[in-house]
């Protein structure tokens, strides 16, 4: 699979959400596999580490791999003020910001940990807040990143952002003029709608965390002007929208795909329920005894219907892809059982695992035909 094909797949959906959980494989790697099949993840890493690449990381639905061209628009509309602490910086932290920028000018692709070591910034001593024990360098780099003064050249093997000045990453200075704020919103709405195919105003807004009031007004205006199509979807009692000349297939191929919990197809739970009559929740932070379906549950998409869930774990020590539990929607088990097994074997091969285990059954070794 070529880097161009991977890039095109990402640009079609506009974002790959990033998450640190590595129960199967890091979240941003999974959507490409679900859509295109097995590929070399180091090829995606290389794209992200290349200055001037068509893809980079920024804030979208959450922290995400996005089309580089969207960064100026997202900058104008992202509203995560809790990340950017620069308005609270002390004089020392302001001075550190300048030192970080100067350091990255000469050392692009450095992590916050590497910057701290180079600039002799002390680590935090308190470990009271799990996951958020940031020292001054981390607060500074995250604030600079939120304002797109720095971006990233991918991540390292410890999953740390490799920061670089924005013009190093994009290959040119970033231009995000507040005078073009409405044009930026239009572009984000169009990309959101194109990625989803058909959507309510809430769906369009939620995709990039855009303000619903402004999105509703823009959608109505675009529909009245004939730039998008307003449609009615059975069972949904509010306007829905589609890009012009959208082709609705008469028949959808019955391929089964497993979508990670952070796939853009499923991260809007409300859309899943309204358009696909499928209830889905992430239960990572739910106590084990209270979980309904498992820890890291992948919805099963079969053609254009969600037909079940499988709680997956890549048991690398044993070389096993373990489907710890499988839950089918009513009436689907007989038809979907064999396609699910095939998909599990396909995923195991991509992950470099030797066998597939379902529930408590003994692992079944994959048969490789050479």
GROMACS .gro file of C-alpha atoms in nm:
model
  370
    1UNK     CA    1   0.000   0.000   0.000
    2UNK     CA    2   0.146   0.334  -0.104
    3UNK     CA    3   0.173   0.639   0.124
    4UNK     CA    4  -0.046   0.825  -0.124
    5UNK     CA    5  -0.325   0.570  -0.084
    6UNK     CA    6  -0.302   0.589   0.296
    7UNK     CA    7  -0.303   0.967   0.286
    8UNK     CA    8  -0.605   0.973   0.056
    9UNK     CA    9  -0.794   0.742   0.293
   10UNK     CA   10  -0.722   0.972   0.586
   11UNK     CA   11  -0.816   1.283   0.391
   12UNK     CA   12  -1.147   1.122   0.291
   13UNK     CA   13  -1.250   1.100   0.657
   14UNK     CA   14  -1.042   1.406   0.758
   15UNK     CA   15  -0.910   1.268   1.088
   16UNK     CA   16  -0.770   0.971   1.279
   17UNK     CA   17  -0.829   1.014   1.649
   18UNK     CA   18  -0.519   0.957   1.862
   19UNK     CA   19  -0.534   0.768   2.190
   20UNK     CA   20  -0.266   0.613   2.411
   21UNK     CA   21  -0.445   0.282   2.477
   22UNK     CA   22  -0.253   0.002   2.305
   23UNK     CA   23  -0.466  -0.301   2.388
   24UNK     CA   24  -0.480  -0.401   2.021
   25UNK     CA   25  -0.285  -0.130   1.839
   26UNK     CA   26  -0.273   0.248   1.880
   27UNK     CA   27  -0.607   0.400   1.782
   28UNK     CA   28  -0.487   0.611   1.487
   29UNK     CA   29  -0.353   0.304   1.305
   30UNK     CA   30  -0.680   0.110   1.314
   31UNK     CA   31  -0.913   0.306   1.078
   32UNK     CA   32  -0.680   0.263   0.780
   33UNK     CA   33  -0.671  -0.113   0.836
   34UNK     CA   34  -1.052  -0.124   0.861
   35UNK     CA   35  -1.086   0.058   0.530
   36UNK     CA   36  -0.790  -0.063   0.324
   37UNK     CA   37  -0.662  -0.379   0.489
   38UNK     CA   38  -0.313  -0.471   0.603
   39UNK     CA   39  -0.046  -0.203   0.569
   40UNK     CA   40   0.291  -0.115   0.716
   41UNK     CA   41   0.232   0.124   1.006
   42UNK     CA   42   0.588   0.251   0.978
   43UNK     CA   43   0.487   0.398   0.642
   44UNK     CA   44   0.225   0.612   0.819
   45UNK     CA   45   0.481   0.703   1.085
   46UNK     CA   46   0.716   0.818   0.810
   47UNK     CA   47   0.447   1.035   0.651
   48UNK     CA   48   0.380   1.202   0.985
   49UNK     CA   49   0.751   1.256   1.052
   50UNK     CA   50   0.815   1.419   0.714
   51UNK     CA   51   0.825   1.803   0.701
   52UNK     CA   52   0.570   1.941   0.457
   53UNK     CA   53   0.357   1.624   0.478
   54UNK     CA   54  -0.011   1.626   0.383
   55UNK     CA   55  -0.091   1.489   0.732
   56UNK     CA   56  -0.005   1.608   1.081
   57UNK     CA   57  -0.146   1.603   1.434
   58UNK     CA   58  -0.372   1.870   1.580
   59UNK     CA   59  -0.694   1.909   1.777
   60UNK     CA   60  -1.002   1.799   1.580
   61UNK     CA   61  -1.270   1.578   1.741
   62UNK     CA   62  -0.995   1.515   1.994
   63UNK     CA   63  -0.620   1.498   1.939
   64UNK     CA   64  -0.610   1.361   1.585
   65UNK     CA   65  -0.413   1.304   1.269
   66UNK     CA   66  -0.562   1.554   1.026
   67UNK     CA   67  -0.506   1.695   0.681
   68UNK     CA   68  -0.235   1.958   0.726
   69UNK     CA   69  -0.441   2.205   0.526
   70UNK     CA   70  -0.709   2.197   0.800
   71UNK     CA   71  -0.481   2.318   1.080
   72UNK     CA   72  -0.540   2.693   1.019
   73UNK     CA   73  -0.917   2.638   1.012
   74UNK     CA   74  -0.915   2.418   1.322
   75UNK     CA   75  -0.700   2.673   1.503
   76UNK     CA   76  -0.967   2.939   1.450
   77UNK     CA   77  -1.246   2.715   1.581
   78UNK     CA   78  -1.098   2.479   1.839
   79UNK     CA   79  -1.222   2.577   2.184
   80UNK     CA   80  -1.010   2.372   2.424
   81UNK     CA   81  -0.909   2.658   2.650
   82UNK     CA   82  -0.826   2.411   2.928
   83UNK     CA   83  -0.517   2.303   2.732
   84UNK     CA   84  -0.371   2.646   2.664
   85UNK     CA   85  -0.255   2.780   3.001
   86UNK     CA   86  -0.044   3.063   2.858
   87UNK     CA   87  -0.270   3.332   3.008
   88UNK     CA   88  -0.174   3.197   3.352
   89UNK     CA   89   0.199   3.166   3.286
   90UNK     CA   90   0.446   3.313   3.532
   91UNK     CA   91   0.733   3.527   3.404
   92UNK     CA   92   0.955   3.219   3.423
   93UNK     CA   93   0.713   3.014   3.211
   94UNK     CA   94   0.685   3.294   2.956
   95UNK     CA   95   1.061   3.304   2.934
   96UNK     CA   96   1.066   2.923   2.899
   97UNK     CA   97   0.826   2.953   2.604
   98UNK     CA   98   1.083   3.159   2.417
   99UNK     CA   99   1.358   2.916   2.509
  100UNK     CA  100   1.151   2.622   2.383
  101UNK     CA  101   1.086   2.796   2.051
  102UNK     CA  102   1.455   2.877   2.011
  103UNK     CA  103   1.550   2.519   2.096
  104UNK     CA  104   1.304   2.374   1.844
  105UNK     CA  105   1.433   2.606   1.574
  106UNK     CA  106   1.762   2.418   1.597
  107UNK     CA  107   1.625   2.079   1.710
  108UNK     CA  108   1.296   1.995   1.533
  109UNK     CA  109   1.137   1.667   1.630
  110UNK     CA  110   1.209   1.685   2.005
  111UNK     CA  111   0.983   1.554   2.281
  112UNK     CA  112   0.894   1.755   2.591
  113UNK     CA  113   1.115   1.520   2.791
  114UNK     CA  114   1.411   1.583   2.560
  115UNK     CA  115   1.350   1.959   2.572
  116UNK     CA  116   1.335   1.950   2.952
  117UNK     CA  117   1.670   1.769   2.968
  118UNK     CA  118   1.831   2.012   2.723
  119UNK     CA  119   1.698   2.323   2.899
  120UNK     CA  120   1.751   2.184   3.250
  121UNK     CA  121   1.383   2.202   3.350
  122UNK     CA  122   1.305   2.003   3.663
  123UNK     CA  123   1.052   1.718   3.652
  124UNK     CA  124   0.751   1.734   3.881
  125UNK     CA  125   0.788   1.559   4.215
  126UNK     CA  126   0.416   1.504   4.283
  127UNK     CA  127   0.251   1.196   4.130
  128UNK     CA  128  -0.094   1.263   4.272
  129UNK     CA  129  -0.268   1.327   3.939
  130UNK     CA  130  -0.253   1.017   3.719
  131UNK     CA  131  -0.163   1.110   3.363
  132UNK     CA  132  -0.137   1.485   3.425
  133UNK     CA  133   0.186   1.525   3.619
  134UNK     CA  134   0.323   1.788   3.384
  135UNK     CA  135   0.632   1.995   3.444
  136UNK     CA  136   0.672   2.349   3.308
  137UNK     CA  137   0.805   2.227   2.973
  138UNK     CA  138   0.498   2.012   2.916
  139UNK     CA  139   0.263   2.297   3.004
  140UNK     CA  140   0.452   2.527   2.769
  141UNK     CA  141   0.468   2.283   2.477
  142UNK     CA  142   0.099   2.189   2.508
  143UNK     CA  143   0.002   2.556   2.515
  144UNK     CA  144   0.219   2.634   2.213
  145UNK     CA  145   0.071   2.331   2.037
  146UNK     CA  146  -0.286   2.440   2.114
  147UNK     CA  147  -0.209   2.777   1.953
  148UNK     CA  148  -0.036   2.600   1.660
  149UNK     CA  149   0.285   2.787   1.725
  150UNK     CA  150   0.442   2.445   1.727
  151UNK     CA  151   0.313   2.122   1.574
  152UNK     CA  152   0.457   1.772   1.558
  153UNK     CA  153   0.673   1.553   1.339
  154UNK     CA  154   0.494   1.238   1.450
  155UNK     CA  155   0.550   1.061   1.781
  156UNK     CA  156   0.838   0.858   1.919
  157UNK     CA  157   0.841   0.498   2.040
  158UNK     CA  158   0.722   0.616   2.384
  159UNK     CA  159   0.420   0.778   2.214
  160UNK     CA  160   0.548   1.126   2.296
  161UNK     CA  161   0.486   1.410   2.055
  162UNK     CA  162   0.795   1.513   1.860
  163UNK     CA  163   0.751   1.890   1.855
  164UNK     CA  164   0.873   2.122   1.581
  165UNK     CA  165   0.804   2.479   1.478
  166UNK     CA  166   0.494   2.509   1.266
  167UNK     CA  167   0.672   2.625   0.953
  168UNK     CA  168   0.901   2.320   0.977
  169UNK     CA  169   0.599   2.088   0.991
  170UNK     CA  170   0.379   2.255   0.730
  171UNK     CA  171   0.665   2.358   0.503
  172UNK     CA  172   0.539   2.717   0.509
  173UNK     CA  173   0.421   2.975   0.763
  174UNK     CA  174   0.076   2.916   0.905
  175UNK     CA  175  -0.187   3.168   0.800
  176UNK     CA  176  -0.495   3.180   1.019
  177UNK     CA  177  -0.653   3.522   0.986
  178UNK     CA  178  -0.954   3.578   1.211
  179UNK     CA  179  -1.107   3.785   0.931
  180UNK     CA  180  -1.154   3.456   0.743
  181UNK     CA  181  -1.316   3.280   1.038
  182UNK     CA  182  -1.647   3.217   0.857
  183UNK     CA  183  -1.470   3.080   0.551
  184UNK     CA  184  -1.282   2.843   0.781
  185UNK     CA  185  -1.610   2.728   0.932
  186UNK     CA  186  -1.752   2.662   0.585
  187UNK     CA  187  -1.453   2.448   0.494
  188UNK     CA  188  -1.476   2.247   0.816
  189UNK     CA  189  -1.851   2.195   0.767
  190UNK     CA  190  -1.794   2.074   0.412
  191UNK     CA  191  -1.519   1.833   0.522
  192UNK     CA  192  -1.733   1.704   0.807
  193UNK     CA  193  -2.029   1.645   0.579
  194UNK     CA  194  -1.816   1.479   0.311
  195UNK     CA  195  -1.663   1.246   0.570
  196UNK     CA  196  -2.003   1.136   0.703
  197UNK     CA  197  -2.208   1.132   0.383
  198UNK     CA  198  -2.536   1.226   0.548
  199UNK     CA  199  -2.566   1.401   0.882
  200UNK     CA  200  -2.776   1.617   1.111
  201UNK     CA  201  -2.646   1.953   1.225
  202UNK     CA  202  -2.535   1.790   1.550
  203UNK     CA  203  -2.337   1.526   1.357
  204UNK     CA  204  -2.167   1.792   1.148
  205UNK     CA  205  -2.077   2.002   1.451
  206UNK     CA  206  -1.961   1.712   1.666
  207UNK     CA  207  -1.715   1.583   1.408
  208UNK     CA  208  -1.474   1.873   1.469
  209UNK     CA  209  -1.631   1.999   1.795
  210UNK     CA  210  -1.778   2.304   1.624
  211UNK     CA  211  -2.041   2.530   1.787
  212UNK     CA  212  -2.384   2.395   1.701
  213UNK     CA  213  -2.558   2.732   1.659
  214UNK     CA  214  -2.317   2.854   1.392
  215UNK     CA  215  -2.321   2.516   1.217
  216UNK     CA  216  -2.702   2.509   1.200
  217UNK     CA  217  -2.711   2.856   1.049
  218UNK     CA  218  -2.445   2.771   0.789
  219UNK     CA  219  -2.612   2.443   0.689
  220UNK     CA  220  -2.950   2.612   0.640
  221UNK     CA  221  -2.788   2.888   0.437
  222UNK     CA  222  -2.595   2.642   0.218
  223UNK     CA  223  -2.904   2.428   0.162
  224UNK     CA  224  -3.113   2.731   0.060
  225UNK     CA  225  -2.839   2.837  -0.180
  226UNK     CA  226  -2.824   2.490  -0.334
  227UNK     CA  227  -2.464   2.422  -0.225
  228UNK     CA  228  -2.564   2.114  -0.025
  229UNK     CA  229  -2.877   1.899  -0.027
  230UNK     CA  230  -3.127   1.889   0.258
  231UNK     CA  231  -3.286   1.545   0.294
  232UNK     CA  232  -3.519   1.359   0.526
  233UNK     CA  233  -3.402   1.033   0.680
  234UNK     CA  234  -3.663   0.784   0.794
  235UNK     CA  235  -3.694   0.787   1.172
  236UNK     CA  236  -3.509   1.115   1.223
  237UNK     CA  237  -3.740   1.410   1.282
  238UNK     CA  238  -3.498   1.688   1.194
  239UNK     CA  239  -3.329   1.803   0.873
  240UNK     CA  240  -3.035   1.603   0.743
  241UNK     CA  241  -2.781   1.716   0.489
  242UNK     CA  242  -2.572   1.559   0.213
  243UNK     CA  243  -2.308   1.686  -0.027
  244UNK     CA  244  -2.445   1.752  -0.374
  245UNK     CA  245  -2.449   1.460  -0.617
  246UNK     CA  246  -2.397   1.204  -0.343
  247UNK     CA  247  -2.440   0.856  -0.488
  248UNK     CA  248  -2.648   0.626  -0.269
  249UNK     CA  249  -2.563   0.265  -0.357
  250UNK     CA  250  -2.853   0.030  -0.420
  251UNK     CA  251  -2.661  -0.254  -0.259
  252UNK     CA  252  -2.380  -0.250  -0.005
  253UNK     CA  253  -2.125  -0.532  -0.007
  254UNK     CA  254  -2.158  -0.755   0.298
  255UNK     CA  255  -1.799  -0.724   0.415
  256UNK     CA  256  -1.742  -0.736   0.789
  257UNK     CA  257  -1.512  -0.479   0.943
  258UNK     CA  258  -1.417  -0.425   1.306
  259UNK     CA  259  -1.404  -0.058   1.402
  260UNK     CA  260  -1.190   0.057   1.692
  261UNK     CA  261  -1.359   0.251   1.975
  262UNK     CA  262  -1.207   0.576   1.845
  263UNK     CA  263  -1.290   0.532   1.476
  264UNK     CA  264  -1.457   0.840   1.329
  265UNK     CA  265  -1.744   0.615   1.218
  266UNK     CA  266  -1.836   0.539   1.579
  267UNK     CA  267  -1.705   0.817   1.805
  268UNK     CA  268  -2.036   1.003   1.779
  269UNK     CA  269  -2.252   0.766   1.987
  270UNK     CA  270  -2.567   0.971   1.927
  271UNK     CA  271  -2.524   0.937   1.550
  272UNK     CA  272  -2.482   0.560   1.584
  273UNK     CA  273  -2.807   0.532   1.773
  274UNK     CA  274  -3.010   0.758   1.545
  275UNK     CA  275  -2.882   0.646   1.205
  276UNK     CA  276  -2.796   0.282   1.276
  277UNK     CA  277  -3.007   0.193   1.581
  278UNK     CA  278  -2.692   0.077   1.757
  279UNK     CA  279  -2.611   0.164   2.117
  280UNK     CA  280  -2.240   0.180   2.191
  281UNK     CA  281  -2.034   0.305   2.483
  282UNK     CA  282  -1.665   0.289   2.568
  283UNK     CA  283  -1.624   0.106   2.898
  284UNK     CA  284  -1.251   0.155   2.956
  285UNK     CA  285  -1.316   0.365   3.266
  286UNK     CA  286  -1.608   0.155   3.390
  287UNK     CA  287  -1.523  -0.082   3.678
  288UNK     CA  288  -1.484  -0.433   3.542
  289UNK     CA  289  -1.780  -0.573   3.735
  290UNK     CA  290  -2.009  -0.310   3.582
  291UNK     CA  291  -1.906  -0.349   3.217
  292UNK     CA  292  -2.168  -0.484   2.979
  293UNK     CA  293  -1.950  -0.588   2.689
  294UNK     CA  294  -1.584  -0.556   2.790
  295UNK     CA  295  -1.285  -0.328   2.815
  296UNK     CA  296  -1.184  -0.248   2.454
  297UNK     CA  297  -1.486  -0.327   2.242
  298UNK     CA  298  -1.489  -0.309   1.862
  299UNK     CA  299  -1.829  -0.267   1.692
  300UNK     CA  300  -1.889  -0.501   1.398
  301UNK     CA  301  -1.992  -0.327   1.077
  302UNK     CA  302  -2.141  -0.573   0.828
  303UNK     CA  303  -2.222  -0.397   0.504
  304UNK     CA  304  -2.418  -0.095   0.626
  305UNK     CA  305  -2.543  -0.246   0.953
  306UNK     CA  306  -2.388  -0.279   1.295
  307UNK     CA  307  -2.437  -0.640   1.396
  308UNK     CA  308  -2.243  -0.691   1.717
  309UNK     CA  309  -1.944  -0.621   1.936
  310UNK     CA  310  -1.620  -0.799   2.016
  311UNK     CA  311  -1.391  -0.724   2.310
  312UNK     CA  312  -1.040  -0.756   2.167
  313UNK     CA  313  -0.691  -0.784   2.310
  314UNK     CA  314  -0.363  -0.846   2.131
  315UNK     CA  315  -0.190  -1.086   2.368
  316UNK     CA  316   0.158  -1.032   2.230
  317UNK     CA  317   0.330  -1.255   2.485
  318UNK     CA  318   0.131  -1.556   2.361
  319UNK     CA  319   0.108  -1.442   1.999
  320UNK     CA  320  -0.272  -1.447   2.021
  321UNK     CA  321  -0.547  -1.210   1.911
  322UNK     CA  322  -0.797  -1.276   2.188
  323UNK     CA  323  -1.165  -1.204   2.130
  324UNK     CA  324  -1.243  -1.211   2.500
  325UNK     CA  325  -1.617  -1.188   2.442
  326UNK     CA  326  -1.844  -1.166   2.138
  327UNK     CA  327  -2.195  -1.023   2.141
  328UNK     CA  328  -2.418  -1.036   1.833
  329UNK     CA  329  -2.723  -0.822   1.772
  330UNK     CA  330  -3.044  -1.023   1.760
  331UNK     CA  331  -3.069  -1.254   1.458
  332UNK     CA  332  -2.719  -1.200   1.321
  333UNK     CA  333  -2.504  -1.470   1.482
  334UNK     CA  334  -2.551  -1.744   1.223
  335UNK     CA  335  -2.479  -1.518   0.924
  336UNK     CA  336  -2.194  -1.322   1.079
  337UNK     CA  337  -2.004  -1.597   1.261
  338UNK     CA  338  -1.786  -1.700   0.964
  339UNK     CA  339  -1.713  -1.345   0.839
  340UNK     CA  340  -1.612  -1.248   1.194
  341UNK     CA  341  -1.367  -1.536   1.213
  342UNK     CA  342  -1.217  -1.434   0.880
  343UNK     CA  343  -1.180  -1.074   0.993
  344UNK     CA  344  -1.017  -1.179   1.319
  345UNK     CA  345  -0.767  -1.389   1.125
  346UNK     CA  346  -0.699  -1.101   0.888
  347UNK     CA  347  -0.637  -0.867   1.180
  348UNK     CA  348  -0.417  -1.120   1.360
  349UNK     CA  349  -0.199  -1.153   1.050
  350UNK     CA  350  -0.161  -0.776   1.028
  351UNK     CA  351  -0.069  -0.756   1.396
  352UNK     CA  352   0.192  -1.029   1.352
  353UNK     CA  353   0.008  -1.270   1.583
  354UNK     CA  354   0.004  -1.646   1.527
  355UNK     CA  355  -0.348  -1.741   1.631
  356UNK     CA  356  -0.698  -1.630   1.721
  357UNK     CA  357  -0.877  -1.720   2.043
  358UNK     CA  358  -1.248  -1.664   2.097
  359UNK     CA  359  -1.366  -1.660   2.456
  360UNK     CA  360  -1.221  -1.943   2.664
  361UNK     CA  361  -1.176  -2.175   2.368
  362UNK     CA  362  -0.819  -2.285   2.285
  363UNK     CA  363  -0.641  -2.060   2.035
  364UNK     CA  364  -0.686  -2.159   1.672
  365UNK     CA  365  -0.366  -2.116   1.475
  366UNK     CA  366  -0.400  -1.929   1.152
  367UNK     CA  367  -0.335  -2.133   0.841
  368UNK     CA  368  -0.101  -1.945   0.611
  369UNK     CA  369  -0.114  -2.054   0.247
  370UNK     CA  370   0.217  -1.983   0.072
   0.00000   0.00000   0.00000
